[in-house]
Amino acid sequence: MKHRLFWPVATLVALILINTIARSQFASITVRDGRLYGALIDILRQSAPLMLVSLGMTIVIATRGIDLSVGAVMAVSGAVGLTIIDGSADPGDPGVVMLAVVVALLVSLLLGAWNGFLVSLLGIQPIIATLVLMLAGRGVALLITEGFITTVNSTPFEFISTGYLLLPFAFFIWVAAVAVVAWMERRTALGVLTEAVGINPEASRLAGVRSRGIIWSAYAASGVLAGIAGIIYASNIKAADANAAGQFIELYAILAVVLGGTSLMGGKFSLAGTVVGVLIIQTLESTILFLGVPSAESPVFFAVVVVVVVVIQSPRLHRFARAVAHSARSRVTAKSTSDAEAAG
Amino acid sequence: MTSLDTATTTTRERAGYFETFMSRRASLLPTLAAVVILILLFIGAEIFVRGDFITPRNISALLLDNAYLLILAVGMTFVIVTGGIDLSVGSVMAFTGIWLAQLLEAGTPLAIAIPAILLAGALVGLLIGTLVQFFDVQPFIASLAGLFLARGLAFVVSLSSIKVEATEVLWLQSTRIRIGDWYITPTGILALLVVFVGAWVMQFTRFGRTTYAIGGNQQAALMGLKVARTTVAVYVISGVCGGLAGLVLTAYSGAGYPRNGVGTELDAIAAVVIGGTVLAGGRGYVLGSMVGVFVYGTIKTIISFMGAEQSWTQIIIGALLLVFIVVQRAIVARSDRRSRS
């Protein structure tokens, strides 16, 4: 009960159990042509874009910030990547795909650095600073694709999201990203410094933490991760759709971070919690689809989840629950004493 | 010699008046800047884009095309002045709009349908306000729940668009009250009415002053102000505005569509900020937000006149938003220093 990952993990396990009871094939995994298939494997594959975005969001939120521009960065990254592949002589050439991905990620890094510049150097509120790019970014993506949905036919590019190496390739991408971020945050002092900046920016600055650089790099990292997510998304639909790419993903990412137990007030953060949070969202999405609810209606379920989660986390409810528990306990003690007296 | 002396004193005095005005009314500065930008946009479009930009027809159309956004921006101004934010307005507009279309299709009388959708908007606002005030949820997250809820409900009502046949609703849009070449529709009158009522409440009532006080200082409760009630009320107001905008948009497009207003909350926030309301709360004007909406609408019109991609609107609004935020930041920093010293 005390561990902060208890509730997220319990929710995920409960969701998986409910699904397994409701449909027996949910938990079953079949092997075909040296590849694993199944609903659970699908969840692992489909969670890649949200996982990458949520990882970046976790670090940004830990610095007491927020990054609303991730969806727009995804759109730009996909647009840049596909425009390069589309414009090349041989779209199937792995070299071209590699170049496209690298350029797309550099552009994403630049966009992330721009957010970091606004927040750390100009001192603009993160919600607003990233709102600028959230508004303008999609416009830029539309300009890059010239208002059309650029489609490509490129086997190496499609491999990124639909490829398999026993398990889906996209799964390996997010596992690698989680491993790299976790190593940087937890095996070096960076994580502690990030938390220090999030808990008290002024105090950590006085203590000699270079808070500006840390905040800046958090937004840059979020940009790159969103860029990778944009590539995976574009690879999955084989197209760059500047309007639909990453729509609402900032909201789901924030939800995943909060579900994972990281406070929006900054400071202590949990990467494992975020991973669990994303898996909860993805499993819930799969459940909603299974129930036959049109996916367009799924936001109602997420609204209920958000309300329940924030109310459970609310300090006021905790105080209330404690007060109730306390009065109940004292009533029981009072009763047992009076019983003892009556017996004696 | 004497005349020269008088001359210098007058200029000094005049400069003094200006200084006093500016230091007392520093919060007016961004709104004035927005007015200047609006005028420059008009003149620029007239000179560089085409000669017939400033026409009664064009300016009348500006109000007509942006009536829904104007109504949303008024509600958003109340929320932002308390230091909050309401992301749900675009979705509330979509939900109430499509629900209205469905109610009318089922033969519900207008006298029941309109109060019903306004109530629905108010309830979403009430949910957000309650979460913010009584469960200490950040406005951003609470209104995010409102966004999901309303957007999902819009799709629950219908997955595709519903045409509106009710003549009373279409009347709101099709009637043109003409004065020469100028015209105004009932939707335009409704939007202006919302603006003026909003401005009046904000400036001249106890409720309005409490709104400013909450944004200026979270501890305003110490002064005996009804913080809890007011905080919840601003979200309810914003929700009702979302409902009204749903009505106006449904009349405007002649149909309800569950995908309406995706991202409109951002347009509303941008318009409010460009109109001079400070996102940190405590400063801002409803009339400023109206100017902000007109700046937004004018940029959109100019871009379609130039035949350029509409995506330029987003880019320019983003850039303008950035300029305003930086200016606001400088002003707030300056007045903070002043009040501290």
XYZ file of C-alpha atoms in Angstrom:
685
model
C 0.000 0.000 0.000
C 2.814 2.355 0.878
C 4.806 1.985 -2.310
C 3.938 4.690 -4.780
C 3.782 2.291 -7.688
C 1.199 0.158 -5.857
C -1.926 1.827 -7.252
C -0.755 2.147 -10.871
C 0.399 -1.476 -11.012
C -2.762 -2.671 -9.251
C -4.875 -0.775 -11.817
C -2.973 -2.305 -14.718
C -3.214 -5.834 -13.299
C -6.923 -5.368 -12.632
C -7.502 -4.154 -16.193
C -5.623 -7.132 -17.645
C -7.523 -9.554 -15.372
C -10.905 -8.098 -16.340
C -9.965 -8.370 -20.003
C -8.734 -11.934 -19.628
C -11.979 -12.974 -17.923
C -14.139 -11.157 -20.466
C -12.343 -12.564 -23.497
C -10.150 -15.581 -23.140
C -8.021 -14.824 -26.215
C -6.817 -11.563 -24.641
C -3.907 -13.078 -22.751
C -3.080 -15.749 -25.323
C 0.072 -15.280 -27.371
C 0.619 -17.271 -30.528
C 3.861 -17.831 -32.431
C 3.747 -17.633 -36.212
C 6.760 -17.341 -38.550
C 8.988 -16.671 -35.561
C 6.840 -13.767 -34.488
C 4.672 -13.348 -31.423
C 1.087 -12.268 -31.919
C -1.687 -11.416 -29.478
C -3.662 -8.601 -27.925
C -0.958 -7.976 -25.332
C 1.735 -7.772 -28.021
C -0.463 -5.295 -29.912
C -0.672 -3.136 -26.821
C 3.127 -3.181 -26.527
C 3.483 -2.165 -30.177
C 0.788 0.509 -30.217
C 1.999 2.155 -27.044
C 5.310 3.214 -28.659
C 4.422 6.831 -29.667
C 2.626 7.608 -26.402
C 5.429 5.973 -24.417
C 8.136 8.117 -26.016
C 6.140 11.317 -25.621
C 5.259 10.478 -22.008
C 8.913 9.830 -21.155
C 9.838 13.339 -22.268
C 6.780 14.747 -20.539
C 7.821 13.084 -17.266
C 11.187 14.837 -17.271
C 9.655 18.176 -18.218
C 6.976 17.845 -15.527
C 9.691 16.948 -13.002
C 11.231 20.377 -13.607
C 7.828 21.886 -12.745
C 7.053 22.441 -16.414
C 4.747 21.049 -19.048
C 5.160 20.522 -22.783
C 1.994 21.049 -24.812
C 3.837 21.128 -28.121
C 4.620 17.393 -28.359
C 1.778 16.666 -30.780
C 2.842 19.498 -33.067
C 6.484 18.327 -32.895
C 5.306 14.842 -33.917
C 3.509 16.351 -36.894
C 6.580 18.366 -37.952
C 8.922 15.404 -37.523
C 6.705 13.138 -39.626
C 6.296 15.825 -42.269
C 10.055 16.456 -42.515
C 10.901 12.762 -42.641
C 8.336 11.842 -45.271
C 9.057 14.862 -47.446
C 12.712 13.805 -47.633
C 11.840 10.190 -48.443
C 9.169 11.267 -50.930
C 11.574 13.619 -52.684
C 14.398 11.102 -53.013
C 15.056 9.041 -56.135
C 14.782 5.705 -54.361
C 12.386 5.731 -51.351
C 13.288 2.120 -50.575
C 16.963 2.906 -49.945
C 17.828 2.384 -46.224
C 20.353 5.232 -46.476
C 17.657 7.681 -47.521
C 15.397 6.541 -44.679
C 18.264 6.900 -42.228
C 18.978 10.417 -43.464
C 15.289 11.345 -43.260
C 15.025 10.093 -39.689
C 18.191 11.916 -38.610
C 17.081 15.210 -40.159
C 13.593 14.865 -38.656
C 15.085 14.259 -35.227
C 17.444 17.230 -35.561
C 14.473 19.457 -36.409
C 12.621 18.052 -33.381
C 15.654 18.762 -31.210
C 15.652 22.328 -32.478
C 11.949 22.738 -31.656
C 12.491 21.314 -28.193
C 15.446 23.644 -27.649
C 13.236 26.571 -28.707
C 10.714 25.640 -25.974
C 13.555 25.344 -23.500
C 14.865 28.759 -24.526
C 11.474 30.391 -23.886
C 11.052 28.707 -20.516
C 14.558 28.784 -19.062
C 16.019 32.004 -20.478
C 12.964 34.213 -21.016
C 11.214 32.818 -17.947
C 7.838 32.376 -19.638
C 5.282 30.080 -17.981
C 5.756 26.610 -19.532
C 2.062 26.159 -20.460
C 2.151 29.346 -22.493
C 5.639 29.000 -23.914
C 4.845 25.588 -25.357
C 1.364 26.730 -26.439
C 3.092 28.970 -28.993
C 4.681 26.001 -30.729
C 1.549 23.906 -30.274
C -0.341 26.523 -32.305
C 2.328 27.336 -34.853
C 3.880 23.858 -35.195
C 0.938 22.275 -36.990
C 0.913 25.224 -39.369
C 4.595 24.611 -40.113
C 3.928 20.896 -40.664
C 1.101 21.766 -43.075
C 3.419 24.092 -44.967
C 6.073 21.374 -45.246
C 3.578 18.913 -46.703
C 2.013 21.759 -48.719
C -1.372 21.064 -47.179
C -1.525 17.492 -48.479
C -1.127 14.165 -46.769
C 2.237 12.964 -48.066
C 2.257 9.198 -48.562
C 5.259 6.988 -49.288
C 5.984 3.412 -50.158
C 9.230 2.530 -48.461
C 9.897 -0.875 -46.947
C 12.693 0.190 -44.565
C 10.574 3.099 -43.334
C 7.549 0.891 -42.718
C 9.768 -1.515 -40.762
C 10.127 1.092 -38.002
C 6.580 0.614 -36.810
C 5.400 -2.661 -38.332
C 8.660 -4.622 -38.399
C 9.253 -7.653 -36.222
C 12.281 -9.168 -34.536
C 10.356 -11.845 -32.631
C 8.647 -8.911 -30.931
C 7.517 -5.722 -32.694
C 10.421 -3.434 -33.583
C 8.534 -0.408 -32.196
C 8.517 -2.147 -28.806
C 12.316 -2.336 -28.861
C 12.500 1.360 -29.705
C 10.557 2.387 -26.637
C 12.336 -0.067 -24.386
C 15.664 1.370 -25.579
C 14.402 4.924 -24.993
C 13.228 4.045 -21.479
C 16.585 2.387 -20.765
C 18.605 5.378 -22.020
C 16.515 7.937 -20.136
C 16.475 5.836 -16.964
C 20.245 5.379 -17.155
C 20.844 9.109 -17.620
C 18.447 10.134 -14.879
C 19.174 7.445 -12.310
C 22.796 6.379 -12.865
C 24.050 9.945 -13.022
C 23.229 12.892 -10.807
C 20.952 14.345 -13.474
C 17.784 12.832 -11.980
C 18.483 14.215 -8.519
C 19.324 17.628 -9.972
C 16.137 17.592 -12.054
C 14.096 16.837 -8.958
C 15.909 19.575 -7.052
C 15.034 22.101 -9.762
C 11.429 20.953 -9.699
C 11.071 21.092 -5.934
C 12.614 24.518 -5.475
C 14.210 26.269 -8.457
C 15.532 29.179 -6.412
C 17.080 27.062 -3.654
C 18.693 24.702 -6.140
C 20.132 27.661 -8.033
C 21.610 29.008 -4.799
C 22.989 25.559 -4.065
C 24.916 25.729 -7.323
C 22.662 23.639 -9.576
C 22.699 24.944 -13.120
C 18.915 24.949 -13.252
C 18.745 26.747 -16.591
C 20.735 24.107 -18.396
C 18.750 21.310 -16.775
C 15.388 22.836 -17.703
C 16.622 23.552 -21.206
C 17.844 19.998 -21.738
C 14.561 18.597 -20.400
C 12.609 20.391 -23.139
C 15.191 19.421 -25.759
C 14.878 15.765 -24.709
C 11.103 16.012 -24.861
C 11.399 17.410 -28.380
C 13.616 14.567 -29.610
C 11.411 11.888 -28.025
C 8.328 13.470 -29.610
C 10.242 13.481 -32.898
C 10.852 9.710 -32.666
C 7.165 9.264 -31.820
C 6.273 11.275 -34.915
C 8.426 9.010 -37.103
C 6.820 5.881 -35.659
C 3.350 7.353 -36.158
C 4.115 8.327 -39.764
C 5.639 4.903 -40.416
C 2.527 3.210 -39.038
C 0.111 5.003 -41.381
C 2.746 5.282 -44.182
C 1.872 8.961 -44.429
C 2.488 12.377 -42.889
C -0.867 13.740 -41.768
C -0.134 17.179 -40.312
C -3.590 17.531 -38.794
C -4.100 14.118 -37.250
C -0.533 13.249 -36.149
C -0.262 13.385 -32.394
C -3.627 14.975 -31.889
C -4.502 15.053 -28.156
C -1.310 13.116 -27.419
C -0.106 15.830 -25.031
C -3.250 15.268 -23.011
C -2.856 11.488 -22.926
C 0.832 11.871 -22.073
C 0.043 14.158 -19.146
C -2.599 11.672 -18.045
C -0.053 8.820 -18.254
C 2.446 10.772 -16.152
C -0.176 11.595 -13.517
C -1.467 7.997 -13.489
C 2.113 6.901 -12.866
C 2.201 8.894 -9.668
C 4.352 11.855 -10.732
C 2.936 15.076 -9.334
C 2.244 17.935 -11.721
C 3.785 20.210 -9.122
C 7.207 18.972 -10.194
C 9.978 17.373 -8.179
C 9.964 13.643 -7.558
C 9.240 11.669 -10.684
C 8.870 8.007 -11.530
C 9.839 6.698 -14.961
C 8.554 3.217 -14.085
C 5.277 4.835 -13.059
C 4.998 6.545 -16.440
C 5.634 3.245 -18.255
C 2.824 1.656 -16.235
C 0.624 4.715 -16.835
C 1.036 4.435 -20.612
C 0.286 0.716 -20.516
C -2.870 1.430 -18.474
C -4.057 3.933 -21.068
C -3.279 1.615 -23.958
C -4.985 -1.361 -22.262
C -8.005 0.800 -21.475
C -8.136 1.886 -25.101
C -8.040 -1.766 -26.198
C -10.762 -2.596 -23.655
C -12.997 0.196 -24.912
C -12.558 -1.021 -28.469
C -13.372 -4.565 -27.372
C -16.573 -3.371 -25.700
C -17.687 -2.228 -29.135
C -17.694 1.447 -28.188
C -16.689 3.584 -31.196
C -13.189 4.863 -30.499
C -14.433 8.412 -31.011
C -16.474 8.009 -27.825
C -13.532 6.746 -25.762
C -12.769 10.243 -24.367
C -15.783 9.865 -22.049
C -14.062 6.916 -20.365
C -10.817 8.850 -20.077
C -12.685 11.777 -18.555
C -14.036 9.446 -15.887
C -10.527 8.038 -15.307
C -9.021 11.529 -14.994
C -11.691 12.620 -12.512
C -11.353 9.462 -10.405
C -7.542 9.666 -10.379
C -7.325 13.336 -9.442
C -10.001 12.984 -6.773
C -8.186 9.973 -5.282
C -4.916 11.953 -5.279
C -6.537 15.032 -3.783
C -5.157 15.922 -0.339
C -8.594 17.035 0.804
C -10.057 13.570 0.242
C -7.122 12.032 2.108
C -7.764 14.286 5.077
C -11.436 13.409 4.948
C -10.712 9.676 4.725
C -8.303 9.925 7.645
C -10.869 11.809 9.705
C -13.516 9.162 8.976
C -11.106 6.327 9.781
C -10.040 8.072 12.958
C -13.568 8.665 14.241
C -14.556 5.098 13.361
C -11.549 3.754 15.233
C -12.196 5.884 18.308
C -15.829 4.794 18.281
C -14.730 1.155 18.204
C -12.282 1.713 21.075
C -14.919 3.565 23.056
C -17.373 0.745 22.464
C -14.937 -1.984 23.470
C -13.992 -0.104 26.638
C -17.625 0.331 27.587
C -18.231 -3.351 26.818
C -15.297 -4.265 29.037
C -16.655 -2.049 31.800
C -20.088 -3.582 31.508
C -18.610 -7.067 31.664
C -16.356 -6.173 34.573
C 13.207 83.516 -21.440
C 9.996 83.152 -19.507
C 8.168 81.687 -22.460
C 10.871 79.090 -22.901
C 10.577 78.144 -19.220
C 6.827 77.660 -19.527
C 7.303 75.555 -22.595
C 9.696 73.171 -20.854
C 7.458 72.906 -17.799
C 4.456 72.055 -19.935
C 6.306 69.302 -21.745
C 7.604 68.033 -18.443
C 4.116 68.123 -16.999
C 2.736 66.397 -20.009
C 5.402 63.733 -19.748
C 4.493 63.484 -16.084
C 0.830 62.866 -16.889
C 1.821 60.193 -19.341
C 4.119 58.564 -16.806
C 1.457 58.582 -14.102
C -1.129 57.229 -16.488
C 1.214 54.476 -17.585
C 2.277 53.480 -14.098
C -1.301 53.423 -12.833
C -2.716 51.763 -15.886
C 0.193 49.539 -16.896
C -2.269 46.685 -17.315
C -4.022 48.649 -20.086
C -0.847 48.742 -22.138
C -1.124 45.312 -23.805
C -4.782 45.965 -24.688
C -3.848 49.307 -26.245
C -1.105 47.527 -28.171
C -3.712 45.084 -29.489
C -5.887 47.983 -30.664
C -2.876 49.490 -32.456
C -2.118 46.122 -34.101
C -5.730 45.793 -35.223
C -5.639 49.258 -36.813
C -2.278 48.551 -38.452
C -3.615 45.268 -39.820
C -6.564 47.042 -41.371
C -4.461 49.807 -42.897
C -1.824 47.336 -44.081
C -4.430 45.104 -45.706
C -6.059 48.111 -47.358
C -2.774 49.352 -48.810
C -0.834 46.198 -49.594
C -3.349 43.425 -50.152
C -6.265 45.029 -51.892
C -7.907 48.447 -51.917
C -11.335 47.345 -50.787
C -10.476 45.750 -47.462
C -11.974 48.396 -45.176
C -15.574 48.109 -46.304
C -18.737 47.906 -44.186
C -19.418 44.480 -45.686
C -16.028 43.155 -44.647
C -16.160 44.512 -41.127
C -19.708 43.221 -40.678
C -18.548 39.796 -41.835
C -15.739 39.901 -39.255
C -18.289 39.962 -36.433
C -20.482 37.372 -38.117
C -17.681 34.876 -38.750
C -16.168 35.173 -35.298
C -19.306 35.462 -33.150
C -18.798 32.000 -31.605
C -15.145 32.715 -30.799
C -16.090 36.055 -29.251
C -18.518 34.342 -26.867
C -15.929 31.717 -25.900
C -13.295 34.416 -25.343
C -15.540 36.275 -22.888
C -15.951 33.179 -20.725
C -12.241 32.400 -21.050
C -11.364 35.926 -19.879
C -13.171 35.367 -16.574
C -11.321 32.094 -16.027
C -7.897 33.441 -16.976
C -8.306 36.556 -14.813
C -8.684 34.240 -11.796
C -5.386 32.650 -12.827
C -7.041 29.510 -14.206
C -7.474 28.105 -17.699
C -10.349 26.319 -19.408
C -9.367 23.826 -22.108
C -12.874 22.420 -22.416
C -14.602 25.255 -24.304
C -14.057 23.980 -27.856
C -15.394 20.534 -26.968
C -18.295 21.962 -24.960
C -19.192 24.017 -28.032
C -19.125 20.884 -30.204
C -21.162 18.852 -27.714
C -23.858 21.471 -27.105
C -24.011 22.261 -30.821
C -24.622 18.693 -31.918
C -26.965 18.008 -29.029
C -29.044 21.018 -30.028
C -29.205 19.720 -33.592
C -30.291 16.295 -32.350
C -32.925 17.691 -29.969
C -34.399 19.798 -32.745
C -34.397 16.856 -35.124
C -36.348 14.865 -32.544
C -38.931 17.628 -32.463
C -38.066 19.184 -29.108
C -39.321 22.760 -28.897
C -36.631 25.423 -28.957
C -37.765 26.770 -25.583
C -36.629 23.500 -24.003
C -33.661 22.688 -26.263
C -31.756 25.956 -25.713
C -32.008 25.971 -21.900
C -31.026 22.293 -21.967
C -27.792 22.866 -23.860
C -26.907 25.907 -21.739
C -27.465 23.771 -18.662
C -25.242 21.057 -20.114
C -22.471 23.623 -20.644
C -22.962 24.924 -17.108
C -22.714 21.385 -15.690
C -19.381 20.727 -17.405
C -18.191 24.065 -15.988
C -19.500 23.101 -12.563
C -17.561 19.827 -12.691
C -14.347 21.655 -13.575
C -14.896 24.372 -10.979
C -15.634 21.818 -8.262
C -12.488 19.848 -9.046
C -10.416 23.039 -9.029
C -11.867 24.565 -5.882
C -12.718 21.625 -3.667
C -10.228 18.965 -4.734
C -7.231 21.239 -5.371
C -6.873 19.931 -8.931
C -4.894 22.175 -11.280
C -7.241 24.036 -13.648
C -5.302 22.606 -16.577
C -6.012 19.002 -15.593
C -9.551 19.604 -14.382
C -10.543 21.302 -17.624
C -8.736 18.539 -19.520
C -11.223 16.119 -17.964
C -13.965 18.494 -19.134
C -12.480 18.474 -22.645
C -12.442 14.661 -22.823
C -15.933 14.410 -21.371
C -17.546 16.928 -23.716
C -15.742 15.653 -26.812
C -16.717 12.075 -26.020
C -20.323 13.086 -25.340
C -20.423 14.907 -28.679
C -19.615 11.597 -30.382
C -22.085 9.738 -28.159
C -24.817 12.075 -29.454
C -23.889 11.386 -33.058
C -20.873 10.187 -35.001
C -21.773 12.225 -38.062
C -23.176 15.671 -38.630
C -26.863 16.476 -38.133
C -28.503 19.084 -40.325
C -30.657 21.704 -38.650
C -34.016 22.413 -40.284
C -35.572 24.509 -37.495
C -36.288 27.907 -38.998
C -35.922 29.701 -35.639
C -32.282 28.605 -35.375
C -31.463 29.393 -38.986
C -33.177 32.764 -38.494
C -30.449 33.668 -35.985
C -27.980 33.536 -38.823
C -29.891 34.442 -41.956
C -31.592 37.613 -40.752
C -29.544 40.657 -41.696
C -30.415 43.890 -39.972
C -29.077 46.446 -42.419
C -27.979 50.024 -41.938
C -26.704 51.096 -45.330
C -23.990 48.635 -46.292
C -23.532 47.562 -42.678
C -25.364 44.562 -41.412
C -25.608 42.567 -38.240
C -27.182 39.184 -37.585
C -28.950 38.090 -34.384
C -25.891 35.920 -33.649
C -23.716 39.030 -33.875
C -26.049 40.903 -31.528
C -25.957 37.959 -29.120
C -22.142 37.954 -29.171
C -21.935 41.707 -28.559
C -24.484 41.398 -25.758
C -22.329 38.719 -24.103
C -19.295 41.009 -24.433
C -21.043 43.994 -22.868
C -22.628 42.024 -20.051
C -19.256 40.379 -19.411
C -17.427 43.713 -19.385
C -20.022 45.228 -17.070
C -19.922 42.332 -14.603
C -16.113 42.377 -14.643
C -15.714 46.095 -14.011
C -18.704 47.186 -11.973
C -19.846 44.361 -9.740
C -18.573 42.827 -6.534
C -18.316 39.527 -8.369
C -15.996 41.082 -10.964
C -13.770 42.625 -8.321
C -13.567 39.266 -6.537
C -12.490 37.693 -9.844
C -9.602 40.141 -10.149
C -8.719 39.677 -6.479
C -8.467 35.883 -6.803
C -6.095 36.205 -9.745
C -4.049 38.827 -7.945
C -3.719 36.878 -4.760
C -4.748 33.360 -3.843
C -5.133 34.434 -0.224
C -7.950 36.829 -1.108
C -10.184 34.782 1.188
C -8.485 36.587 4.041
C -10.219 39.763 2.969
C -13.645 38.230 3.384
C -14.145 37.626 -0.321
C -16.181 34.673 -1.468
C -13.330 32.874 -3.190
C -14.821 29.397 -3.391
C -18.122 30.513 -4.856
C -16.467 32.843 -7.368
C -13.898 30.289 -8.534
C -16.597 27.739 -9.268
C -18.759 30.434 -10.874
C -16.133 31.517 -13.430
C -15.926 27.961 -14.786
C -19.726 27.766 -14.896
C -19.765 31.060 -16.816
C -17.219 29.684 -19.250
C -19.313 26.526 -19.648
C -22.470 28.545 -20.351
C -20.514 30.594 -22.892
C -19.484 27.276 -24.475
C -23.175 26.375 -24.722
C -24.061 29.730 -26.278
C -21.195 29.334 -28.733
C -22.583 25.906 -29.614
C -25.924 27.527 -30.438
C -24.283 30.257 -32.512
C -22.014 27.853 -34.376
C -24.889 25.488 -35.132
C -26.892 28.418 -36.505
C -23.828 29.606 -38.442
C -23.053 26.289 -40.113
C -26.644 25.073 -40.290
C -25.634 21.751 -38.754
C -24.147 20.153 -35.678
C -20.890 18.269 -36.150
C -19.079 16.344 -33.408
C -15.643 17.328 -34.760
C -16.360 21.049 -34.550
C -14.090 23.204 -32.451
C -11.062 20.893 -32.186
C -8.362 23.301 -31.017
C -10.780 26.212 -30.679
C -9.881 26.467 -26.985
C -6.372 27.434 -28.111
C -7.747 30.103 -30.467
C -9.809 31.480 -27.603
C -6.816 31.503 -25.249
C -4.656 33.163 -27.930
C -7.298 35.833 -28.565
C -7.639 36.543 -24.852
C -3.869 36.843 -24.400
C -3.451 39.027 -27.488
C -6.249 41.182 -26.064
C -4.066 41.947 -23.069
C -5.185 39.524 -20.373
C -2.210 38.275 -18.372
C -2.146 34.488 -18.062
C -0.839 34.670 -14.515
C -4.180 36.228 -13.603
C -5.297 39.441 -11.955
C -5.188 41.673 -15.035
C -7.260 41.765 -18.181
C -10.335 43.162 -19.837
C -13.305 41.583 -21.571
C -13.264 44.373 -24.173
C -9.569 43.597 -24.737
C -10.503 40.006 -25.535
C -12.958 41.326 -28.110
C -10.091 43.209 -29.746
C -8.024 40.015 -29.574
C -10.752 38.057 -31.383
C -10.918 40.747 -34.073
C -7.131 40.635 -34.515
C -7.409 36.870 -34.928
C -10.317 37.177 -37.375
C -8.626 39.915 -39.392
C -5.443 37.875 -39.816
C -7.560 34.957 -41.022
C -9.420 37.194 -43.501
C -6.224 38.778 -44.818
C -4.671 35.375 -45.390
C -7.689 34.114 -47.307
C -7.706 37.374 -49.327
C -4.074 36.827 -50.211
C -4.919 33.319 -51.290
C -2.199 31.939 -49.039
C -2.393 28.675 -47.111
C -4.646 28.937 -44.037
C -1.847 27.265 -42.077
C -0.142 30.665 -42.105
C -2.904 31.848 -39.738
C -1.721 29.383 -37.108
C 1.893 30.390 -37.584
C 1.201 34.131 -37.414
C -1.106 33.773 -34.412
C 1.587 31.696 -32.711
C 4.208 34.344 -33.411
C 1.914 37.155 -32.258
C 1.117 35.214 -29.116
C 4.829 34.896 -28.428
C 5.409 38.658 -28.827
C 2.544 39.440 -26.474
C 3.708 36.985 -23.862
C 7.203 38.448 -23.855
C 5.768 41.980 -23.568
C 3.455 40.891 -20.741
C 6.350 39.265 -18.971
C 8.325 42.523 -19.141
C 5.372 44.557 -17.864
C 4.615 42.202 -14.999
C 8.296 42.098 -14.018
C 8.443 45.905 -14.057
C 5.324 46.438 -11.990
C 6.466 43.779 -9.529
C 9.736 45.652 -9.042
C 7.818 48.890 -8.651
C 5.457 47.517 -6.036
C 8.327 45.912 -4.167
C 10.488 49.034 -4.035
